[in-house]
Each structure stands twice: as structure tokens, then as C-alpha cells.
GROMACS .gro file of C-alpha atoms in nm:
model
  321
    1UNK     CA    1  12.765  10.659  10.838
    2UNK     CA    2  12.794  11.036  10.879
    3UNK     CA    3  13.019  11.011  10.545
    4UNK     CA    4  12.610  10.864  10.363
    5UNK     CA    5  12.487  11.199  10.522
    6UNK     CA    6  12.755  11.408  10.374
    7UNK     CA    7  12.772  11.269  10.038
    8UNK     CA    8  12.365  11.301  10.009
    9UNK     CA    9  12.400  11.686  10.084
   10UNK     CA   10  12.179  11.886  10.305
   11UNK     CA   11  11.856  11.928  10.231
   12UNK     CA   12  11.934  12.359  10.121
   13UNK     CA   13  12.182  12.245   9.874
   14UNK     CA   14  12.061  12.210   9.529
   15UNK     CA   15  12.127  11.911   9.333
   16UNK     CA   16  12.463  11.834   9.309
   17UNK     CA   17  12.651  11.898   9.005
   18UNK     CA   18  12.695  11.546   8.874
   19UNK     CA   19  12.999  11.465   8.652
   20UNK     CA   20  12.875  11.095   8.684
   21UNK     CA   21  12.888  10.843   8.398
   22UNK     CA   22  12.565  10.632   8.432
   23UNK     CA   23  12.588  10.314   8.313
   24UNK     CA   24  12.379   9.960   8.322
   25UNK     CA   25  12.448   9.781   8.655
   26UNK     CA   26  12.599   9.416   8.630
   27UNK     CA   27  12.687   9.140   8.825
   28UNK     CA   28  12.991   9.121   8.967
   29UNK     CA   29  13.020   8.815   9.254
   30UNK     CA   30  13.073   8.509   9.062
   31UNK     CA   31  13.197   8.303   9.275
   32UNK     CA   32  13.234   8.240   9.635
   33UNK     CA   33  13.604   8.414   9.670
   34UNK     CA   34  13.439   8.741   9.553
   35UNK     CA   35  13.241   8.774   9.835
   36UNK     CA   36  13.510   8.997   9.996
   37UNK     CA   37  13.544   9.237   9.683
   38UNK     CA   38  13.187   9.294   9.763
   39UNK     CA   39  13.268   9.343  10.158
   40UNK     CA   40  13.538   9.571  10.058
   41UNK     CA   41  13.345   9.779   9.805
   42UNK     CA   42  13.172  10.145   9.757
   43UNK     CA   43  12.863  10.009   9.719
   44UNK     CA   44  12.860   9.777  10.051
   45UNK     CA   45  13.007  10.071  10.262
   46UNK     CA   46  12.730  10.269  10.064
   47UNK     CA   47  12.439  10.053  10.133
   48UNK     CA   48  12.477   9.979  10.515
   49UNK     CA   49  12.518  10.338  10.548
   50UNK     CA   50  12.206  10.421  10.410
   51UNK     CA   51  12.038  10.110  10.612
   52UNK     CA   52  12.199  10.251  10.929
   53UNK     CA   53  12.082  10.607  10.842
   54UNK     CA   54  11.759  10.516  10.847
   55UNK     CA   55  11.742  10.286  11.136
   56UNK     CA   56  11.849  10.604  11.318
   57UNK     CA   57  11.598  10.828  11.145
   58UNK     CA   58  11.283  10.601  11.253
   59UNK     CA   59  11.460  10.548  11.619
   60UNK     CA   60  11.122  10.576  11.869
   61UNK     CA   61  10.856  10.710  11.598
   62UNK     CA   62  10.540  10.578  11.517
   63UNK     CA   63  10.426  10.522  11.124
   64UNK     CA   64  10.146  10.708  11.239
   65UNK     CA   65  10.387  11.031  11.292
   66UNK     CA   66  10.399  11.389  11.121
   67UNK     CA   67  10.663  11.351  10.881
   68UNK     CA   68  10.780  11.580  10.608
   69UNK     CA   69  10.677  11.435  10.279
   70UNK     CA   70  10.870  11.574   9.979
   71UNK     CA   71  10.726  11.552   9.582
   72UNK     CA   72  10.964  11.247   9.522
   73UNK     CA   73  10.839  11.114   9.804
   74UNK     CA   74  10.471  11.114   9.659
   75UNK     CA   75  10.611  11.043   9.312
   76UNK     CA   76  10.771  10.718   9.459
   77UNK     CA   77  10.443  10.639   9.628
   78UNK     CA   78  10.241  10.715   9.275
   79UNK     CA   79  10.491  10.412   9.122
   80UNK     CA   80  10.427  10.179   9.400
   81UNK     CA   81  10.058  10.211   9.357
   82UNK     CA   82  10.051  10.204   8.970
   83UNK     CA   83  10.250   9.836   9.045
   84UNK     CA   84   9.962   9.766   9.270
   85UNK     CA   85   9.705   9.851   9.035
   86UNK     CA   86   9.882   9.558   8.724
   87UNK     CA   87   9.833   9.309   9.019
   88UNK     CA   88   9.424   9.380   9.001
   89UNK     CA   89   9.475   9.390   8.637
   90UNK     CA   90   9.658   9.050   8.608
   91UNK     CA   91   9.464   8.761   8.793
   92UNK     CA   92   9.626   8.447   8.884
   93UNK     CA   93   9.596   8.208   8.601
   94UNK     CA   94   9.491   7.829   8.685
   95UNK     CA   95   9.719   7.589   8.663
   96UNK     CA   96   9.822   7.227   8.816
   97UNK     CA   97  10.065   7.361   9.069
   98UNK     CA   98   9.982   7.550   9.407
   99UNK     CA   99  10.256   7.780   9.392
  100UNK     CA  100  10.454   7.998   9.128
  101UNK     CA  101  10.137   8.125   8.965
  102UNK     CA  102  10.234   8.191   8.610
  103UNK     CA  103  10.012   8.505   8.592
  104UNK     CA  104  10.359   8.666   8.785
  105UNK     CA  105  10.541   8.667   8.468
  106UNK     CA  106  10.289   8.863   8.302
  107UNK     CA  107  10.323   9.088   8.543
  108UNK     CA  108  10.697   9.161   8.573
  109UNK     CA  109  10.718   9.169   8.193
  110UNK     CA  110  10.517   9.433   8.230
  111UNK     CA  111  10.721   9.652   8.465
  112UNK     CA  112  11.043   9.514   8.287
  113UNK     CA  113  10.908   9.715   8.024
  114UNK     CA  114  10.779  10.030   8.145
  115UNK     CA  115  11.037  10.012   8.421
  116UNK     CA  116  11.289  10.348   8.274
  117UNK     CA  117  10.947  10.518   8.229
  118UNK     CA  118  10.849  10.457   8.599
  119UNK     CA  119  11.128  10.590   8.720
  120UNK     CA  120  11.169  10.866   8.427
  121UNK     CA  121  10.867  11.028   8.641
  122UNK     CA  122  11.044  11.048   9.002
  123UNK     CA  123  11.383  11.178   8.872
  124UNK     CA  124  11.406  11.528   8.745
  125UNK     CA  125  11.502  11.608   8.342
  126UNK     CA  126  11.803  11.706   8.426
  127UNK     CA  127  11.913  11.383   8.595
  128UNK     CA  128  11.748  11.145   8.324
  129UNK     CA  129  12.048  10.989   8.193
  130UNK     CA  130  12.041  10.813   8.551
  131UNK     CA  131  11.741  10.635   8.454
  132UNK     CA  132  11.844  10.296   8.337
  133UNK     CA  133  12.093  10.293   8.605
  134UNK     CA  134  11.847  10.303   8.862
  135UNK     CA  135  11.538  10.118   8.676
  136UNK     CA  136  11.745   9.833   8.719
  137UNK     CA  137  11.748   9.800   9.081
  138UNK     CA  138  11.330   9.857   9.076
  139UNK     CA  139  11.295   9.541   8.823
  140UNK     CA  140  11.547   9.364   9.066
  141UNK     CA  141  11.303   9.434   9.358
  142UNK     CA  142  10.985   9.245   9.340
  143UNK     CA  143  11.076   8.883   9.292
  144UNK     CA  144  11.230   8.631   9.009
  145UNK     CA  145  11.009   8.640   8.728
  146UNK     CA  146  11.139   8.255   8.609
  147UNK     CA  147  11.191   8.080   8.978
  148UNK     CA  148  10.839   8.327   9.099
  149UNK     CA  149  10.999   8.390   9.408
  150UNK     CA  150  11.055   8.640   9.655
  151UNK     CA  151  11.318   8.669   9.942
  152UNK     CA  152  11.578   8.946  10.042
  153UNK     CA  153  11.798   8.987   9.785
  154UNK     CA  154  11.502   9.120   9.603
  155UNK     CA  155  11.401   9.363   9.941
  156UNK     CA  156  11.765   9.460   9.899
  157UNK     CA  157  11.791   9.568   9.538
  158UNK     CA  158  11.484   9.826   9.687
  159UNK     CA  159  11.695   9.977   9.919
  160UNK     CA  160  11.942  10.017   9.702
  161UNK     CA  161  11.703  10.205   9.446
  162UNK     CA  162  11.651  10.442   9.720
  163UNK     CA  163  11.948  10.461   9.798
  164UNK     CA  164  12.076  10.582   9.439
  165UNK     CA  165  11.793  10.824   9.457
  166UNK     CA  166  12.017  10.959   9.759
  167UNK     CA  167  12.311  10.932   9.586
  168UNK     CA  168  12.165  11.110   9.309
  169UNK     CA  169  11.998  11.402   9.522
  170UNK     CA  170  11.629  11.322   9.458
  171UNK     CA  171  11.568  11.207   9.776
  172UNK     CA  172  11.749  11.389  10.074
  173UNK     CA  173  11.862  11.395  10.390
  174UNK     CA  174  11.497  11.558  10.565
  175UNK     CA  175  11.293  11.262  10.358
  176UNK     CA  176  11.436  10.987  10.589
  177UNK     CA  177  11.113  10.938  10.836
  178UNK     CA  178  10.923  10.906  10.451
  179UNK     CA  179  11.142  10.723  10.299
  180UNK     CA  180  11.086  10.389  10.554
  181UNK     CA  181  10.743  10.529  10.654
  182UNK     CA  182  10.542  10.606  10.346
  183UNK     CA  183  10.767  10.455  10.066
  184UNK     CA  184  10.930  10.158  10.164
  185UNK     CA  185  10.610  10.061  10.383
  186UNK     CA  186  10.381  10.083  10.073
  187UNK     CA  187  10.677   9.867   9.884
  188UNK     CA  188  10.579   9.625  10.124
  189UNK     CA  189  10.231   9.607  10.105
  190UNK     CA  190  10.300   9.589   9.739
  191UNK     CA  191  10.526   9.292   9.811
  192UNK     CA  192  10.267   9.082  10.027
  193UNK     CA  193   9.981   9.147   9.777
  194UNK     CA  194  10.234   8.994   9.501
  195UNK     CA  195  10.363   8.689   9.757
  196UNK     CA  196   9.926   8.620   9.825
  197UNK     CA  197   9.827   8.667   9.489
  198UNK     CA  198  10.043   8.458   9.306
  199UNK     CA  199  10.160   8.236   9.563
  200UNK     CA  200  10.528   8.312   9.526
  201UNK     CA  201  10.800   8.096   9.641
  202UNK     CA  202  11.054   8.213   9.931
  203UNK     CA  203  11.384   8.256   9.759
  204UNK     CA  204  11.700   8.087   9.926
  205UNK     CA  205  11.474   8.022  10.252
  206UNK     CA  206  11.660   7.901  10.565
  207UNK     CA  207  11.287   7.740  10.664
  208UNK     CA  208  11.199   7.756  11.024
  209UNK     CA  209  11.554   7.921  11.094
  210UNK     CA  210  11.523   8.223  10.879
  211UNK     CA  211  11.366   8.528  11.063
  212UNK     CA  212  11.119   8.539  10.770
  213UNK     CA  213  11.006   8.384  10.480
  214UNK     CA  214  11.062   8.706  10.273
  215UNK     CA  215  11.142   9.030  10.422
  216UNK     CA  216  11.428   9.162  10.713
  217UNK     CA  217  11.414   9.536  10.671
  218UNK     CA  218  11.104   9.599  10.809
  219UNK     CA  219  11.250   9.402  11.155
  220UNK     CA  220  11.553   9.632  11.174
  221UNK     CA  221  11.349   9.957  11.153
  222UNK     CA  222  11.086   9.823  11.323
  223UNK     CA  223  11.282   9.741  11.644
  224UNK     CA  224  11.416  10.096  11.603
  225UNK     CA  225  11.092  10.238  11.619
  226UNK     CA  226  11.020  10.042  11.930
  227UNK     CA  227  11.330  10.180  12.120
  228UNK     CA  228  11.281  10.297  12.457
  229UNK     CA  229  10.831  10.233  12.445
  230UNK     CA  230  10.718  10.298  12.769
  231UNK     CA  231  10.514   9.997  12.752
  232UNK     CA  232  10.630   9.733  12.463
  233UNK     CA  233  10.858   9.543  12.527
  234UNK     CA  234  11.038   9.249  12.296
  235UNK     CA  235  10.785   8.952  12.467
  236UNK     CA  236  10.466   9.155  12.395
  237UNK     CA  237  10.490   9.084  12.028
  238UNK     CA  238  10.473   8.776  12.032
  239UNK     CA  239  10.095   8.876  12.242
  240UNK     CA  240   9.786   8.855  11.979
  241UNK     CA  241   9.612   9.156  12.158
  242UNK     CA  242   9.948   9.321  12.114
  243UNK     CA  243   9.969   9.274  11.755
  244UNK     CA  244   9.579   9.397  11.688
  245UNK     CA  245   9.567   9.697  11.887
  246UNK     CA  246   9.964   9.838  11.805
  247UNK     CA  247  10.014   9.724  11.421
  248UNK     CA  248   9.975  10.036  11.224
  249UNK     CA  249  10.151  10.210  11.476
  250UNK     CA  250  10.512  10.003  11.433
  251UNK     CA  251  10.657   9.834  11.089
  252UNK     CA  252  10.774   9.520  11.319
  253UNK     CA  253  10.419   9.435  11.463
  254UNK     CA  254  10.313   9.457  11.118
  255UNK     CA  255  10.486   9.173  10.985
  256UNK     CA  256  10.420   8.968  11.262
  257UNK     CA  257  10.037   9.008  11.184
  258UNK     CA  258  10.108   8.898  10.805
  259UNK     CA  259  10.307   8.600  10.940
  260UNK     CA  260  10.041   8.476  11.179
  261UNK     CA  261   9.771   8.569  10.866
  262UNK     CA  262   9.974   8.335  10.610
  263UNK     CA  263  10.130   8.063  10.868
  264UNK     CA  264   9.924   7.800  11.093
  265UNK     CA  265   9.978   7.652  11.442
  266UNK     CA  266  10.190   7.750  11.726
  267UNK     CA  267  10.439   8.075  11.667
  268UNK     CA  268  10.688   7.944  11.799
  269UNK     CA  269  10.713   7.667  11.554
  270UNK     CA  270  10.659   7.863  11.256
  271UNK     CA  271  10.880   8.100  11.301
  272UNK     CA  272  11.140   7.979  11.588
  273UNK     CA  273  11.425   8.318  11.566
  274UNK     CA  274  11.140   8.526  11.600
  275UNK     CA  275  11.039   8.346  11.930
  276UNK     CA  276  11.374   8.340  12.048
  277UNK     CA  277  11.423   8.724  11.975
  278UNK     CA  278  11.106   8.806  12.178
  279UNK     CA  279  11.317   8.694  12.516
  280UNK     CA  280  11.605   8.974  12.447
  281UNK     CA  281  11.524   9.251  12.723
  282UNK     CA  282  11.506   9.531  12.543
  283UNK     CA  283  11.444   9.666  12.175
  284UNK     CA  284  11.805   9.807  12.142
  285UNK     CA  285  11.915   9.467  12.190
  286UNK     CA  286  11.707   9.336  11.958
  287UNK     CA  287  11.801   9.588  11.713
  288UNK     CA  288  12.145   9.539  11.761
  289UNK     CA  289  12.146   9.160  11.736
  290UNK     CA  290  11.922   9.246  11.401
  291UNK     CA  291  12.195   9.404  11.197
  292UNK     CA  292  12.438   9.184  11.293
  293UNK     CA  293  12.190   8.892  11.197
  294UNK     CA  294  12.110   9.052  10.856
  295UNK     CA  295  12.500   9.116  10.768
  296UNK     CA  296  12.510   8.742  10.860
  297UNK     CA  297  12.258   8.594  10.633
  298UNK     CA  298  12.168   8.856  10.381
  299UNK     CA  299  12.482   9.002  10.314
  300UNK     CA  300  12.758   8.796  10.370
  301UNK     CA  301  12.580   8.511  10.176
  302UNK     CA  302  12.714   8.388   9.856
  303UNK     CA  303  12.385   8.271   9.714
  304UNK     CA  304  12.169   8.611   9.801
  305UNK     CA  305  12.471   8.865   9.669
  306UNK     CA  306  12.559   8.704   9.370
  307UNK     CA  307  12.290   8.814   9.221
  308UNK     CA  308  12.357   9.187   9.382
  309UNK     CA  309  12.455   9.448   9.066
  310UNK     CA  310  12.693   9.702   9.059
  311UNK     CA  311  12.686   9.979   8.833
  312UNK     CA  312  12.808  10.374   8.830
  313UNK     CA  313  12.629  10.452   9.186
  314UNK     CA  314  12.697  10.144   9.394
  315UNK     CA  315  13.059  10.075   9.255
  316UNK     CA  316  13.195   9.797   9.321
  317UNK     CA  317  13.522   9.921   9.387
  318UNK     CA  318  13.710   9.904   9.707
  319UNK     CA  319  13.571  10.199   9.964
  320UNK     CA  320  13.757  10.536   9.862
  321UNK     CA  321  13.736  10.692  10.187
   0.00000   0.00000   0.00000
């Protein structure tokens, strides 16, 4: 993935000179058979690059780290919590049904519309043409506003915002540690207040063999921040005391404190892979057997890609390198 680091520029450079048609991301994957366009494309080559990039950047560091933290950075962070802030201004409604809370759709239409706007305010003028390109991936990253539901195609159309900010030069090369640590950890907290609030539904959930009802990021850069702990080790997590004391320290113990919060009885019934991955040896391993796991069931799944977009930044034309 050195070609990701190349193509985002270092950190000296100033921003690239873009001769880059913008234009409104669509779906491409139809059908089953064009699952391996989408293996074979720019934009997959693109994407797990960035994903790997940034399980390197976190490898061994605590959230609770000095980290350089760039104005995009806080701009990013500024969006998150103005998303947070609708949520307290749009109470679940009441209605028959437990879940799906209809107040959710109140909500997105709200950031469907202010969405270019949002993301007119991280992006410099001189890059604002890229706006509805990217605004698109935001709007695809918090949930289906008609199913209200929530799984990882949706935590994947976030990391592939950020990663057209890097393809785009607003973010850079130095801002990895920030990007996972300040911005995509408040895009989770974001995510879990929407999933509590209005009870959304796990989208295209493999139940009790799923790592999670929701999210999978978090687990790959959260192992990476556990690699080579002097003391944790993959069958401490699964340890309450654990959890308590070393949660805002690491992204993985994190979400195993918001699965115990939201899930009852015994873990390893709840949520089986994730008792089976706290007997690997070591957090390498378990890092490792992550991103296979997640190119397994996130990405080489028909029914979470289809609804993947492709526009001017993550092409889905075959790789050109």
C-alpha cells in the first residue's frame, strides 16, 4: 500500500494540482458476476490501501496518545458533533414497533439535505467542486433511512469518505494516528448513539456468527493497537476488569464494553467469533486473521457491496498500476 502513501503526497507538498472531473458516485455491482469488477477495480485496490495504511499507523498506540491533529482534522470532528447534536434534537417518536424508530428518518433527511454543506466546510474553496462527490459517501455512512438499519456497508462508505479526503489532499499522510483516533472514533460514538436511540436494525447480520452486530473497523485497528502489549493479551478481553480499567485506552476494548452494555447473558453466546478470537496467541494473529475475515464477509459479499458507489475518486475501473 506504499502506492496509497504516494498518491496522497507528503505532508510538505501542497495540494495537488487536480485535473479531476468530479462527478456523482453510482452503483455499479448489480449482480452477483460483478463482484469481481469490483475486486479488480481502483477503488478496491484504493480502499484496502487506505484500511491497511492505517492499521499500520495505529500499530501499538494508545487513543490516549499525542497525536498531531491537523484543521481538517478538527473540521471533521466539528461535523461529527453537529450530527450528534440533530440526534438530541430529534427524539424517538412512539410507535407500535420496538425497533426502526421512525424519528431516524427525520434525522437522515436532515443530513441528506445539508450533507454538500457539511462537507463544503472541511474541504478548501479551491477543491469545492469535489463536494457532491464526497457528500455522498457521508449520507451513505450512518444507516438506511427506509430499512433503519445499520451494519458495515454503511461503516465502509465512512472510510471511504476519508479516504477521498486523502485522495483529494485534505487529509494527509501525518493525520493518520487522527484520522482512526479522533475522527473515525467520534464517527463511532456517533454511530452507537444513533443504533440506542432509535433502535436501529443490524443490516445483512450473520447473527451469532458475525463478529458484530454493526461495526468491524474498529476490531482491525484495535488489534493493531494492541500489538506487542506487555501485558494484554487476546484472552484478557474477554476479562470484565479488563474491559473497565483499559477501554479508553484501545478502540477494540471499546466495543466489547458496548456489546456487553447492549447484549445479555453469557459472552460467549452472544457473540461466539469474538470468543473464539480471544484463544489466538497473540494480537498480530488476531489482526491478521481480522483482515482476512473482513475481505471475507464485508467485501467479498454480494449483498453488502452492491450497494458500494463508485464515482470519479474510487473508480471502478480495473487497478491502473
Amino acid at each position: 500500500f506504499t502506492s496509497f502513501l504516494h498518491l496522497t503526497g507528503t505532508s510538505e507538498e501542497v495540494a495537488p494540482p487536480l485535473q479531476q472531473n468530479f462527478m456523482i458516485p453510482k452503483k455499479e455491482i448489480n449482480m452477483v458476476s460483478d463482484m469481481a469488477k469490483w475486486k479488480r477495480s481502483q477503488a478496491y485496490a484504493d480502499y484496502m490501501g487506505f484500511i491497511l495504511t492505517l492499521n499500520e499507523g495505529v500499530r501499538g498506540k494508545k487513543l490516549t496518545c499525542e497525536y498531531k491533529v491537523s484543521e481538517p482534522i478538527e473540521k471533521l470532528v466539528a461535523l461529527l458533533n453537529t450530527l450528534d447534536r440533530w440526534i438530541d434534537e430529534t427524539p424517538p417518536v412512539d410507535q407500535p414497533s420496538r425497533f426502526g424508530n421512525k424519528a431516524f428518518r427525520t434525522w437522515y433527511a436532515k443530513l441528506d439535505q445539508e450533507a454538500e454543506k457539511l462537507v463544503a466546510t472541511v474541504i478548501p474553496k479551491h477543491l469545492a467542486d469535489a463536494a457532491p462527490e464526497v457528500a455522498v459517501y457521508l449520507k451513505e455512512s450512518v444507516g438506511n433511512s427506509t430499512r433503519i438499519d445499520y451494519g458495515t456497508g454503511h461503516e465502509a462508505a465512512f472510510a471511504a469518505f476519508l479516504c477521498c479526503l486523502c485522495k483529494i489532499g485534505v487529509l494527509r499522510v501525518d493525520d493518520q494516528m487522527a484520522i482512526v483516533f479522533k475522527v473515525f472514533n467520534r464517527y463511532l460514538e456517533v454511530m452507537r448513539k444513533l443504533q440506542k436511540t432509535y433502535r436501529m436494525e443490524p443490516a445483512g447480520s450473520q447473527g451469532v456468527w458475525g463478529l458484530d452486530d454493526f461495526q468491524f473497523l474498529p476490531f482491525i485497528w484495535g488489534s493493531s493497537q494492541l500489538i506487542d502489549h506487555p501485558n494484554l493479551e487476546p484472552r484478557h478481553f474477554v476479562d470484565e476488569k479488563v474491559v473497565n480499567e483499559n477501554h479508553k485506552d484501545f478502540m477494540f476494548l471499546e466495543c466489547i464494553l458496548f456489546i456487553t452494555e447492549m447484549k445479555t447473558g453469557p459472552f460467549a453466546e452472544h457473540s461466539n467469533q469474538l470468543w473464539n478470537i480471544s484463544a489466538v496467541p497473540s494480537w498480530s494473529k488476531v489482526n491478521q486473521g481480522l483482515i482476512r475475515m473482513y475481505k471475507a464477509e464485508c467485501l467479498e459479499k454480494f449483498p453488502v457491496i452492491q450497494h458500494f458507489k463508485f464515482g470519479s475518486l474510487l473508480p471502478i475501473q480495473p487497478v491502473t498500476s
